[in-house]
Amino acid sequence: MEPARTSGSGPTAPVRISARIAAHPARRAAAVRLCESLPELNAEISYDPEPDGPPTDLRSSLRAWADVDGAATHHLVLQDDVTLSRQFASHLTAAVSQQPTMPICLFMDWGTRSGQLVRLAAAHGSSWAEINSVASVALVLPREMATGYASFLRKVIAGPPSIRSTAGSRLIDFARMEGVPVLCSVPNLVEHDLPYVPSLLPEGLSKGVRRATCFIDNVADTIAFDQSTYSCGAFPYLDGFSTSAVLMEGAGPWRQWTERPMVPALRDRGADLPKLAGRFHETLDSPDVKELQQAVGQPILFELWLVAFALGMVNEVDASAVTPLSLRSEALRTLFMGAVRRFLPLPDVESLADAVLSMVLYGIAAGQSQRSA
């Protein structure tokens, strides 16, 4: 595991943030409500200029990114279906002040690989996670970078069609071209799909509910952003399409992740597989997780437990550091929710949250004991 490190140039001059809402006219009411909730930032709405055109967020995003306040140091673009944290403006300013030269994502989908990196950053007490996929739900860029990104999007829209058709995927392309990493705030400062509104894009519909990995309003911790940034060379992931546990391994400043089935990956790292299976069955016998077997099949629970085991063994997550209502517990609580959102109704998943967290902590502790053996 690579330890948390410091990134960015650190606090400099005070930040001044301009804000725009990238919106579709079909969601005008939501966009207006969101805009009115941001009086401190003088937010305005940028509507899709071709609402009847091919579904994409690129057109409204281009308008939003191109409309930067000339006096601003940074520019924020929000999609029309987000929910802001209770102290959003102050938290945003505090976060941006710590990473003033970096592209920043304020939300990460709870079921993505980048969401797992955010989860690990939370588990290790870091304020930031280096990510290589972006949800364009809530992004903030330094002013000159925002202007450059708008020019980049203009060329993308004028160019040939591409499967990389979202503003989020294109931000990753732009950041690589600029030679800078994209950071995600830990915790996330906005929530998404609350309440759930069906996506206007087909790929959004196939993914299901996309909530935050760790929303700041769901935790009791006092949050103080610093520059600590989590990065690692391997991490476990529970795939939301196959519900299979895999170990992602990568190297280099822009991780090119290789996906490996979890059991052979753990075996190659020295895990005792018969003992591992025994610890899983011990977990199932624990009173606080027995109800899970009534709602979820044992094979899926085993895949979840494998991910938790790898969190303890590979990424050195400490189960004893997870306290109720903490940022760490919220991040781990959403692991299962994000992975099974396509298969189980959200109310059912939420009702199992406490039992799932207990199971995850048992798995992490088993991984810790394997590491120290």
mmCIF file of C-alpha atoms in Angstrom:
data_model
loop_
_atom_site.group_PDB
_atom_site.id
_atom_site.type_symbol
_atom_site.label_atom_id
_atom_site.label_comp_id
_atom_site.label_asym_id
_atom_site.label_seq_id
_atom_site.Cartn_x
_atom_site.Cartn_y
_atom_site.Cartn_z
ATOM 1 C CA MET A 1 0.000 0.000 0.000
ATOM 2 C CA GLU A 2 1.179 3.518 -0.749
ATOM 3 C CA PRO A 3 0.703 5.913 2.172
ATOM 4 C CA ALA A 4 -1.328 9.095 2.001
ATOM 5 C CA ARG A 5 0.735 11.929 0.643
ATOM 6 C CA THR A 6 0.592 15.648 0.114
ATOM 7 C CA SER A 7 -0.359 17.021 -3.283
ATOM 8 C CA GLY A 8 -1.062 20.390 -4.841
ATOM 9 C CA SER A 9 0.570 23.666 -4.002
ATOM 10 C CA GLY A 10 -1.304 24.244 -0.772
ATOM 11 C CA PRO A 11 -3.292 27.278 0.349
ATOM 12 C CA THR A 12 -2.470 30.524 -1.471
ATOM 13 C CA ALA A 13 -4.620 33.635 -1.948
ATOM 14 C CA PRO A 14 -8.296 33.573 -0.908
ATOM 15 C CA VAL A 15 -10.522 31.827 -3.432
ATOM 16 C CA ARG A 16 -13.493 33.390 -5.176
ATOM 17 C CA ILE A 17 -15.796 30.879 -6.830
ATOM 18 C CA SER A 18 -18.278 31.512 -9.625
ATOM 19 C CA ALA A 19 -21.022 28.922 -10.184
ATOM 20 C CA ARG A 20 -23.226 27.688 -13.007
ATOM 21 C CA ILE A 21 -25.940 25.023 -13.162
ATOM 22 C CA ALA A 22 -25.767 22.807 -16.272
ATOM 23 C CA ALA A 23 -29.409 22.010 -16.909
ATOM 24 C CA HIS A 24 -31.925 20.570 -19.316
ATOM 25 C CA PRO A 25 -35.145 22.588 -19.815
ATOM 26 C CA ALA A 26 -37.148 19.510 -18.779
ATOM 27 C CA ARG A 27 -35.703 19.995 -15.300
ATOM 28 C CA ARG A 28 -36.138 23.748 -15.117
ATOM 29 C CA ALA A 29 -37.879 23.676 -11.730
ATOM 30 C CA ALA A 30 -35.068 21.680 -10.130
ATOM 31 C CA ALA A 31 -32.422 23.913 -11.706
ATOM 32 C CA VAL A 32 -34.128 27.063 -10.410
ATOM 33 C CA ARG A 33 -34.386 25.638 -6.886
ATOM 34 C CA LEU A 34 -30.720 24.703 -6.929
ATOM 35 C CA CYS A 35 -29.710 28.086 -8.274
ATOM 36 C CA GLU A 36 -31.701 29.901 -5.587
ATOM 37 C CA SER A 37 -29.978 27.834 -2.891
ATOM 38 C CA LEU A 38 -26.582 29.308 -3.831
ATOM 39 C CA PRO A 39 -26.920 33.043 -3.086
ATOM 40 C CA GLU A 40 -23.312 33.212 -1.817
ATOM 41 C CA LEU A 41 -21.985 32.150 -5.232
ATOM 42 C CA ASN A 42 -24.355 34.173 -7.468
ATOM 43 C CA ALA A 43 -25.127 31.025 -9.433
ATOM 44 C CA GLU A 44 -26.781 31.125 -12.854
ATOM 45 C CA ILE A 45 -28.335 28.441 -15.047
ATOM 46 C CA SER A 46 -26.855 27.261 -18.362
ATOM 47 C CA TYR A 47 -29.511 25.372 -20.332
ATOM 48 C CA ASP A 48 -28.890 22.839 -23.088
ATOM 49 C CA PRO A 49 -29.157 24.876 -26.318
ATOM 50 C CA GLU A 50 -30.477 21.829 -28.228
ATOM 51 C CA PRO A 51 -32.798 20.081 -25.760
ATOM 52 C CA ASP A 52 -34.332 17.958 -28.516
ATOM 53 C CA GLY A 53 -30.931 16.876 -29.848
ATOM 54 C CA PRO A 54 -29.115 13.601 -29.128
ATOM 55 C CA PRO A 55 -29.059 13.043 -25.329
ATOM 56 C CA THR A 56 -25.785 14.317 -23.834
ATOM 57 C CA ASP A 57 -24.604 16.595 -21.061
ATOM 58 C CA LEU A 58 -21.856 18.059 -23.256
ATOM 59 C CA ARG A 59 -23.870 20.964 -24.649
ATOM 60 C CA SER A 60 -25.105 22.352 -21.330
ATOM 61 C CA SER A 61 -21.688 21.656 -19.778
ATOM 62 C CA LEU A 62 -19.968 23.670 -22.501
ATOM 63 C CA ARG A 63 -22.233 26.642 -21.829
ATOM 64 C CA ALA A 64 -21.658 26.340 -18.085
ATOM 65 C CA TRP A 65 -17.857 26.063 -18.305
ATOM 66 C CA ALA A 66 -17.551 28.869 -20.848
ATOM 67 C CA ASP A 67 -19.388 31.335 -18.598
ATOM 68 C CA VAL A 68 -16.654 32.034 -16.032
ATOM 69 C CA ASP A 69 -16.837 35.141 -13.883
ATOM 70 C CA GLY A 70 -13.781 37.229 -14.754
ATOM 71 C CA ALA A 71 -13.116 38.047 -11.101
ATOM 72 C CA ALA A 72 -13.287 34.414 -9.957
ATOM 73 C CA THR A 73 -10.285 32.284 -9.068
ATOM 74 C CA HIS A 74 -12.305 29.085 -9.572
ATOM 75 C CA HIS A 75 -15.406 27.970 -11.432
ATOM 76 C CA LEU A 76 -17.984 25.465 -10.167
ATOM 77 C CA VAL A 77 -20.400 23.560 -12.418
ATOM 78 C CA LEU A 78 -23.264 21.562 -10.905
ATOM 79 C CA GLN A 79 -25.802 19.371 -12.658
ATOM 80 C CA ASP A 80 -29.452 20.184 -12.097
ATOM 81 C CA ASP A 81 -30.254 17.056 -10.029
ATOM 82 C CA VAL A 82 -27.836 17.418 -7.100
ATOM 83 C CA THR A 83 -28.527 18.003 -3.424
ATOM 84 C CA LEU A 84 -26.115 20.340 -1.669
ATOM 85 C CA SER A 85 -24.720 19.734 1.796
ATOM 86 C CA ARG A 86 -26.027 21.943 4.596
ATOM 87 C CA GLN A 87 -22.888 24.085 4.724
ATOM 88 C CA PHE A 88 -21.966 23.687 1.093
ATOM 89 C CA ALA A 89 -20.463 27.110 0.361
ATOM 90 C CA SER A 90 -18.183 27.134 3.404
ATOM 91 C CA HIS A 91 -17.075 23.531 2.918
ATOM 92 C CA LEU A 92 -16.433 24.186 -0.774
ATOM 93 C CA THR A 93 -14.268 27.213 -0.043
ATOM 94 C CA ALA A 94 -12.315 25.313 2.614
ATOM 95 C CA ALA A 95 -11.726 22.379 0.260
ATOM 96 C CA VAL A 96 -10.676 24.442 -2.754
ATOM 97 C CA SER A 97 -8.340 26.522 -0.589
ATOM 98 C CA GLN A 98 -6.338 23.368 0.159
ATOM 99 C CA GLN A 99 -5.999 22.290 -3.498
ATOM 100 C CA PRO A 100 -6.219 25.561 -5.468
ATOM 101 C CA THR A 101 -4.400 24.341 -8.588
ATOM 102 C CA MET A 102 -6.223 21.032 -9.058
ATOM 103 C CA PRO A 103 -9.376 19.903 -10.863
ATOM 104 C CA ILE A 104 -11.736 18.799 -8.110
ATOM 105 C CA CYS A 105 -14.705 16.450 -8.119
ATOM 106 C CA LEU A 106 -17.170 16.959 -5.239
ATOM 107 C CA PHE A 107 -19.144 13.749 -5.759
ATOM 108 C CA MET A 108 -18.286 10.153 -6.515
ATOM 109 C CA ASP A 109 -20.776 7.430 -7.376
ATOM 110 C CA TRP A 110 -20.894 4.806 -4.600
ATOM 111 C CA GLY A 111 -20.593 1.875 -7.017
ATOM 112 C CA THR A 112 -17.572 2.880 -9.116
ATOM 113 C CA ARG A 113 -13.894 1.992 -8.955
ATOM 114 C CA SER A 114 -13.117 5.616 -8.196
ATOM 115 C CA GLY A 115 -15.720 5.416 -5.436
ATOM 116 C CA GLN A 116 -13.680 2.621 -3.891
ATOM 117 C CA LEU A 117 -10.611 4.875 -3.949
ATOM 118 C CA VAL A 118 -12.634 7.579 -2.189
ATOM 119 C CA ARG A 119 -13.710 4.929 0.336
ATOM 120 C CA LEU A 120 -10.075 4.017 0.989
ATOM 121 C CA ALA A 121 -9.108 7.668 1.382
ATOM 122 C CA ALA A 122 -11.821 8.016 4.014
ATOM 123 C CA ALA A 123 -10.622 4.866 5.787
ATOM 124 C CA HIS A 124 -7.100 6.290 5.967
ATOM 125 C CA GLY A 125 -8.126 9.776 7.081
ATOM 126 C CA SER A 126 -7.171 11.554 3.840
ATOM 127 C CA SER A 127 -9.028 14.583 2.491
ATOM 128 C CA TRP A 128 -8.557 13.640 -1.156
ATOM 129 C CA ALA A 129 -8.471 10.640 -3.468
ATOM 130 C CA GLU A 130 -6.729 10.520 -6.825
ATOM 131 C CA ILE A 131 -9.317 9.212 -9.305
ATOM 132 C CA ASN A 132 -9.304 8.217 -12.953
ATOM 133 C CA SER A 133 -13.025 8.407 -13.645
ATOM 134 C CA VAL A 134 -15.291 11.362 -13.003
ATOM 135 C CA ALA A 135 -18.986 11.940 -12.522
ATOM 136 C CA SER A 136 -19.728 15.406 -13.929
ATOM 137 C CA VAL A 137 -22.305 15.960 -11.184
ATOM 138 C CA ALA A 138 -20.251 18.585 -9.320
ATOM 139 C CA LEU A 139 -16.867 19.827 -10.530
ATOM 140 C CA VAL A 140 -14.711 22.842 -9.747
ATOM 141 C CA LEU A 141 -11.661 23.993 -11.715
ATOM 142 C CA PRO A 142 -9.199 26.861 -11.446
ATOM 143 C CA ARG A 143 -10.381 29.714 -13.702
ATOM 144 C CA GLU A 144 -7.803 29.293 -16.472
ATOM 145 C CA MET A 145 -8.324 25.537 -16.466
ATOM 146 C CA ALA A 146 -12.098 26.032 -16.693
ATOM 147 C CA THR A 147 -11.630 28.267 -19.737
ATOM 148 C CA GLY A 148 -9.338 25.692 -21.315
ATOM 149 C CA TYR A 149 -11.799 22.905 -20.601
ATOM 150 C CA ALA A 150 -14.576 24.886 -22.306
ATOM 151 C CA SER A 151 -12.396 25.230 -25.418
ATOM 152 C CA PHE A 152 -11.671 21.509 -25.256
ATOM 153 C CA LEU A 153 -15.388 20.671 -25.032
ATOM 154 C CA ARG A 154 -16.128 22.943 -27.977
ATOM 155 C CA LYS A 155 -13.730 20.900 -30.128
ATOM 156 C CA VAL A 156 -15.198 17.635 -28.845
ATOM 157 C CA ILE A 157 -18.736 18.671 -29.785
ATOM 158 C CA ALA A 158 -17.598 19.827 -33.224
ATOM 159 C CA GLY A 159 -15.682 16.587 -33.803
ATOM 160 C CA PRO A 160 -16.818 13.067 -34.714
ATOM 161 C CA PRO A 161 -19.200 11.184 -32.374
ATOM 162 C CA SER A 162 -17.527 9.194 -29.597
ATOM 163 C CA ILE A 163 -18.584 6.663 -27.012
ATOM 164 C CA ARG A 164 -16.832 8.929 -24.478
ATOM 165 C CA SER A 165 -19.777 11.297 -24.699
ATOM 166 C CA THR A 166 -20.085 12.671 -21.167
ATOM 167 C CA ALA A 167 -18.523 15.763 -19.665
ATOM 168 C CA GLY A 168 -17.028 13.625 -16.905
ATOM 169 C CA SER A 169 -15.138 11.281 -19.200
ATOM 170 C CA ARG A 170 -13.958 14.238 -21.237
ATOM 171 C CA LEU A 171 -12.640 15.981 -18.119
ATOM 172 C CA ILE A 172 -10.357 12.997 -17.550
ATOM 173 C CA ASP A 173 -9.106 13.335 -21.140
ATOM 174 C CA PHE A 174 -8.507 17.051 -20.620
ATOM 175 C CA ALA A 175 -6.723 16.569 -17.274
ATOM 176 C CA ARG A 176 -4.365 13.999 -18.792
ATOM 177 C CA MET A 177 -3.619 16.429 -21.601
ATOM 178 C CA GLU A 178 -2.865 19.078 -18.969
ATOM 179 C CA GLY A 179 -0.727 16.627 -16.988
ATOM 180 C CA VAL A 180 -2.604 16.995 -13.710
ATOM 181 C CA PRO A 181 -4.478 14.419 -11.606
ATOM 182 C CA VAL A 182 -8.156 14.806 -10.782
ATOM 183 C CA LEU A 183 -8.957 14.794 -7.076
ATOM 184 C CA CYS A 184 -12.196 13.899 -5.320
ATOM 185 C CA SER A 185 -13.114 15.484 -2.009
ATOM 186 C CA VAL A 186 -13.410 13.196 1.002
ATOM 187 C CA PRO A 187 -16.161 13.423 2.095
ATOM 188 C CA ASN A 188 -18.365 14.285 -0.886
ATOM 189 C CA LEU A 189 -20.027 17.700 -0.651
ATOM 190 C CA VAL A 190 -23.089 16.941 -2.779
ATOM 191 C CA GLU A 191 -25.577 14.104 -3.033
ATOM 192 C CA HIS A 192 -27.199 12.788 -6.210
ATOM 193 C CA ASP A 193 -30.454 10.979 -7.008
ATOM 194 C CA LEU A 194 -32.086 12.220 -3.797
ATOM 195 C CA PRO A 195 -34.910 11.825 -4.573
ATOM 196 C CA TYR A 196 -34.228 9.532 -7.498
ATOM 197 C CA VAL A 197 -35.119 11.038 -10.891
ATOM 198 C CA PRO A 198 -34.687 8.739 -13.921
ATOM 199 C CA SER A 199 -31.698 9.769 -16.011
ATOM 200 C CA LEU A 200 -32.132 11.446 -19.387
ATOM 201 C CA LEU A 201 -29.241 9.321 -20.672
ATOM 202 C CA PRO A 202 -29.497 5.569 -21.450
ATOM 203 C CA GLU A 203 -26.221 4.776 -19.661
ATOM 204 C CA GLY A 204 -27.587 6.472 -16.550
ATOM 205 C CA LEU A 205 -30.721 4.354 -16.605
ATOM 206 C CA SER A 206 -28.697 1.125 -16.773
ATOM 207 C CA LYS A 207 -26.626 2.067 -13.728
ATOM 208 C CA GLY A 208 -29.516 2.635 -11.331
ATOM 209 C CA VAL A 209 -29.392 4.907 -8.289
ATOM 210 C CA ARG A 210 -26.116 6.803 -8.076
ATOM 211 C CA ARG A 211 -25.575 8.138 -4.578
ATOM 212 C CA ALA A 212 -22.444 9.565 -2.980
ATOM 213 C CA THR A 213 -19.732 7.289 -1.630
ATOM 214 C CA CYS A 214 -19.643 9.287 1.604
ATOM 215 C CA PHE A 215 -21.920 12.340 1.813
ATOM 216 C CA ILE A 216 -20.801 14.852 4.391
ATOM 217 C CA ASP A 217 -24.276 15.353 5.892
ATOM 218 C CA ASN A 218 -24.458 11.665 6.850
ATOM 219 C CA VAL A 219 -21.486 11.802 9.226
ATOM 220 C CA ALA A 220 -21.015 13.242 12.703
ATOM 221 C CA ASP A 221 -17.289 13.978 12.309
ATOM 222 C CA THR A 222 -16.070 17.549 12.220
ATOM 223 C CA ILE A 223 -14.511 17.903 8.771
ATOM 224 C CA ALA A 224 -11.310 19.905 8.304
ATOM 225 C CA PHE A 225 -9.834 19.636 4.822
ATOM 226 C CA ASP A 226 -6.067 19.446 4.426
ATOM 227 C CA GLN A 227 -3.822 18.408 1.527
ATOM 228 C CA SER A 228 -3.469 14.700 2.349
ATOM 229 C CA THR A 229 -4.196 12.627 -0.759
ATOM 230 C CA TYR A 230 -4.661 8.873 -0.914
ATOM 231 C CA SER A 231 -3.152 6.856 -3.748
ATOM 232 C CA CYS A 232 -2.457 3.129 -3.993
ATOM 233 C CA GLY A 233 -1.105 0.495 -6.349
ATOM 234 C CA ALA A 234 -3.868 -2.065 -5.717
ATOM 235 C CA PHE A 235 -7.369 -2.104 -4.299
ATOM 236 C CA PRO A 236 -10.350 -4.492 -4.099
ATOM 237 C CA TYR A 237 -13.587 -3.783 -5.890
ATOM 238 C CA LEU A 238 -17.020 -5.391 -5.941
ATOM 239 C CA ASP A 239 -18.165 -5.083 -9.538
ATOM 240 C CA GLY A 240 -21.726 -3.785 -9.811
ATOM 241 C CA PHE A 241 -22.462 -5.595 -13.068
ATOM 242 C CA SER A 242 -21.121 -9.067 -12.256
ATOM 243 C CA THR A 243 -21.149 -8.795 -8.404
ATOM 244 C CA SER A 244 -17.700 -10.413 -8.519
ATOM 245 C CA ALA A 245 -14.817 -9.410 -6.271
ATOM 246 C CA VAL A 246 -11.699 -8.343 -8.149
ATOM 247 C CA LEU A 247 -8.364 -6.831 -7.258
ATOM 248 C CA MET A 248 -7.410 -3.788 -9.312
ATOM 249 C CA GLU A 249 -3.643 -3.462 -9.793
ATOM 250 C CA GLY A 250 -1.936 -0.526 -11.447
ATOM 251 C CA ALA A 251 1.164 1.619 -11.683
ATOM 252 C CA GLY A 252 2.215 5.030 -12.933
ATOM 253 C CA PRO A 253 0.885 8.547 -12.376
ATOM 254 C CA TRP A 254 -2.257 7.738 -14.372
ATOM 255 C CA ARG A 255 -3.174 4.278 -13.153
ATOM 256 C CA GLN A 256 -3.814 1.783 -15.922
ATOM 257 C CA TRP A 257 -5.694 -0.703 -13.807
ATOM 258 C CA THR A 258 -5.557 -4.437 -14.466
ATOM 259 C CA GLU A 259 -8.460 -6.467 -13.081
ATOM 260 C CA ARG A 260 -7.699 -9.821 -11.447
ATOM 261 C CA PRO A 261 -10.124 -12.353 -9.903
ATOM 262 C CA MET A 262 -9.886 -11.920 -6.160
ATOM 263 C CA VAL A 263 -9.181 -15.459 -4.920
ATOM 264 C CA PRO A 264 -6.070 -16.131 -7.044
ATOM 265 C CA ALA A 265 -4.889 -12.561 -6.442
ATOM 266 C CA LEU A 266 -5.067 -13.081 -2.673
ATOM 267 C CA ARG A 267 -3.427 -16.502 -2.950
ATOM 268 C CA ASP A 268 -0.524 -14.951 -4.844
ATOM 269 C CA ARG A 269 -0.176 -12.415 -2.051
ATOM 270 C CA GLY A 270 0.153 -15.144 0.540
ATOM 271 C CA ALA A 271 -3.403 -15.605 1.779
ATOM 272 C CA ASP A 272 -4.208 -18.953 3.398
ATOM 273 C CA LEU A 273 -7.292 -19.895 1.347
ATOM 274 C CA PRO A 274 -8.694 -22.698 3.591
ATOM 275 C CA LYS A 275 -8.330 -20.428 6.606
ATOM 276 C CA LEU A 276 -9.919 -17.587 4.644
ATOM 277 C CA ALA A 277 -12.977 -19.745 3.868
ATOM 278 C CA GLY A 278 -13.232 -20.737 7.527
ATOM 279 C CA ARG A 279 -13.218 -17.104 8.647
ATOM 280 C CA PHE A 280 -16.025 -16.369 6.180
ATOM 281 C CA HIS A 281 -18.225 -19.080 7.691
ATOM 282 C CA GLU A 282 -17.450 -17.753 11.169
ATOM 283 C CA THR A 283 -18.694 -14.376 9.991
ATOM 284 C CA LEU A 284 -21.953 -15.890 8.719
ATOM 285 C CA ASP A 285 -22.523 -17.439 12.155
ATOM 286 C CA SER A 286 -22.277 -14.032 13.847
ATOM 287 C CA PRO A 287 -25.687 -12.967 15.235
ATOM 288 C CA ASP A 288 -25.514 -9.461 13.747
ATOM 289 C CA VAL A 289 -25.101 -10.717 10.156
ATOM 290 C CA LYS A 290 -27.387 -13.766 10.100
ATOM 291 C CA GLU A 291 -30.292 -11.769 8.674
ATOM 292 C CA LEU A 292 -28.259 -11.037 5.560
ATOM 293 C CA GLN A 293 -28.565 -14.650 4.465
ATOM 294 C CA GLN A 294 -32.336 -14.294 4.397
ATOM 295 C CA ALA A 295 -32.099 -11.461 1.852
ATOM 296 C CA VAL A 296 -28.898 -12.058 -0.116
ATOM 297 C CA GLY A 297 -27.434 -15.244 -1.520
ATOM 298 C CA GLN A 298 -24.293 -16.639 0.088
ATOM 299 C CA PRO A 299 -22.210 -16.332 -3.129
ATOM 300 C CA ILE A 300 -22.736 -12.554 -3.251
ATOM 301 C CA LEU A 301 -22.028 -12.256 0.467
ATOM 302 C CA PHE A 302 -18.780 -14.150 -0.069
ATOM 303 C CA GLU A 303 -17.746 -11.728 -2.819
ATOM 304 C CA LEU A 304 -18.510 -8.805 -0.486
ATOM 305 C CA TRP A 305 -16.545 -10.440 2.315
ATOM 306 C CA LEU A 306 -13.575 -11.027 -0.016
ATOM 307 C CA VAL A 307 -13.465 -7.313 -0.810
ATOM 308 C CA ALA A 308 -13.538 -6.506 2.900
ATOM 309 C CA PHE A 309 -10.795 -9.077 3.579
ATOM 310 C CA ALA A 310 -8.617 -7.469 0.913
ATOM 311 C CA LEU A 311 -9.248 -4.008 2.386
ATOM 312 C CA GLY A 312 -7.668 -5.289 5.587
ATOM 313 C CA MET A 313 -4.901 -7.377 4.051
ATOM 314 C CA VAL A 314 -3.870 -5.350 0.983
ATOM 315 C CA ASN A 315 -4.825 -1.774 1.901
ATOM 316 C CA GLU A 316 -4.256 -2.021 5.668
ATOM 317 C CA VAL A 317 -7.637 -0.622 6.644
ATOM 318 C CA ASP A 318 -8.076 -0.781 10.433
ATOM 319 C CA ALA A 319 -11.471 -2.111 11.512
ATOM 320 C CA SER A 320 -10.970 -0.825 15.070
ATOM 321 C CA ALA A 321 -10.798 2.772 13.775
ATOM 322 C CA VAL A 322 -14.356 2.617 12.399
ATOM 323 C CA THR A 323 -16.746 4.265 14.865
ATOM 324 C CA PRO A 324 -20.522 4.810 14.534
ATOM 325 C CA LEU A 325 -21.639 7.747 12.348
ATOM 326 C CA SER A 326 -18.035 8.479 11.390
ATOM 327 C CA LEU A 327 -16.775 9.263 7.916
ATOM 328 C CA ARG A 328 -15.087 5.853 7.868
ATOM 329 C CA SER A 329 -18.295 3.988 8.733
ATOM 330 C CA GLU A 330 -20.358 5.933 6.176
ATOM 331 C CA ALA A 331 -17.856 5.166 3.420
ATOM 332 C CA LEU A 332 -17.822 1.439 4.248
ATOM 333 C CA ARG A 333 -21.606 1.328 4.688
ATOM 334 C CA THR A 334 -22.151 2.330 1.057
ATOM 335 C CA LEU A 335 -19.855 -0.358 -0.381
ATOM 336 C CA PHE A 336 -22.577 -2.978 -0.658
ATOM 337 C CA MET A 337 -25.280 -0.476 -1.612
ATOM 338 C CA GLY A 338 -23.319 0.724 -4.606
ATOM 339 C CA ALA A 339 -22.507 -2.794 -5.776
ATOM 340 C CA VAL A 340 -26.041 -4.230 -5.715
ATOM 341 C CA ARG A 341 -28.058 -1.173 -6.767
ATOM 342 C CA ARG A 342 -28.925 -2.867 -10.079
ATOM 343 C CA PHE A 343 -30.292 -6.000 -8.397
ATOM 344 C CA LEU A 344 -32.059 -5.058 -5.171
ATOM 345 C CA PRO A 345 -34.570 -2.284 -4.437
ATOM 346 C CA LEU A 346 -32.945 0.605 -2.583
ATOM 347 C CA PRO A 347 -35.236 0.350 0.503
ATOM 348 C CA ASP A 348 -34.253 -3.310 0.917
ATOM 349 C CA VAL A 349 -30.558 -2.487 0.652
ATOM 350 C CA GLU A 350 -30.850 0.397 3.115
ATOM 351 C CA SER A 351 -32.641 -1.816 5.647
ATOM 352 C CA LEU A 352 -29.631 -4.152 5.630
ATOM 353 C CA ALA A 353 -27.035 -1.393 6.029
ATOM 354 C CA ASP A 354 -26.103 -2.086 9.669
ATOM 355 C CA ALA A 355 -25.749 -5.839 9.138
ATOM 356 C CA VAL A 356 -23.674 -5.258 6.005
ATOM 357 C CA LEU A 357 -21.344 -2.889 7.851
ATOM 358 C CA SER A 358 -20.845 -5.507 10.576
ATOM 359 C CA MET A 359 -19.981 -8.110 7.961
ATOM 360 C CA VAL A 360 -17.548 -5.759 6.230
ATOM 361 C CA LEU A 361 -15.791 -5.035 9.524
ATOM 362 C CA TYR A 362 -15.483 -8.765 10.269
ATOM 363 C CA GLY A 363 -13.911 -9.238 6.839
ATOM 364 C CA ILE A 364 -11.492 -6.346 7.311
ATOM 365 C CA ALA A 365 -10.420 -7.725 10.694
ATOM 366 C CA ALA A 366 -9.817 -11.143 9.128
ATOM 367 C CA GLY A 367 -7.651 -9.498 6.456
ATOM 368 C CA GLN A 368 -5.725 -7.613 9.117
ATOM 369 C CA SER A 369 -4.989 -10.837 10.978
ATOM 370 C CA GLN A 370 -3.782 -12.472 7.732
ATOM 371 C CA ARG A 371 -1.411 -9.560 7.134
ATOM 372 C CA SER A 372 0.060 -9.824 10.599
ATOM 373 C CA ALA A 373 0.355 -13.638 10.529
#
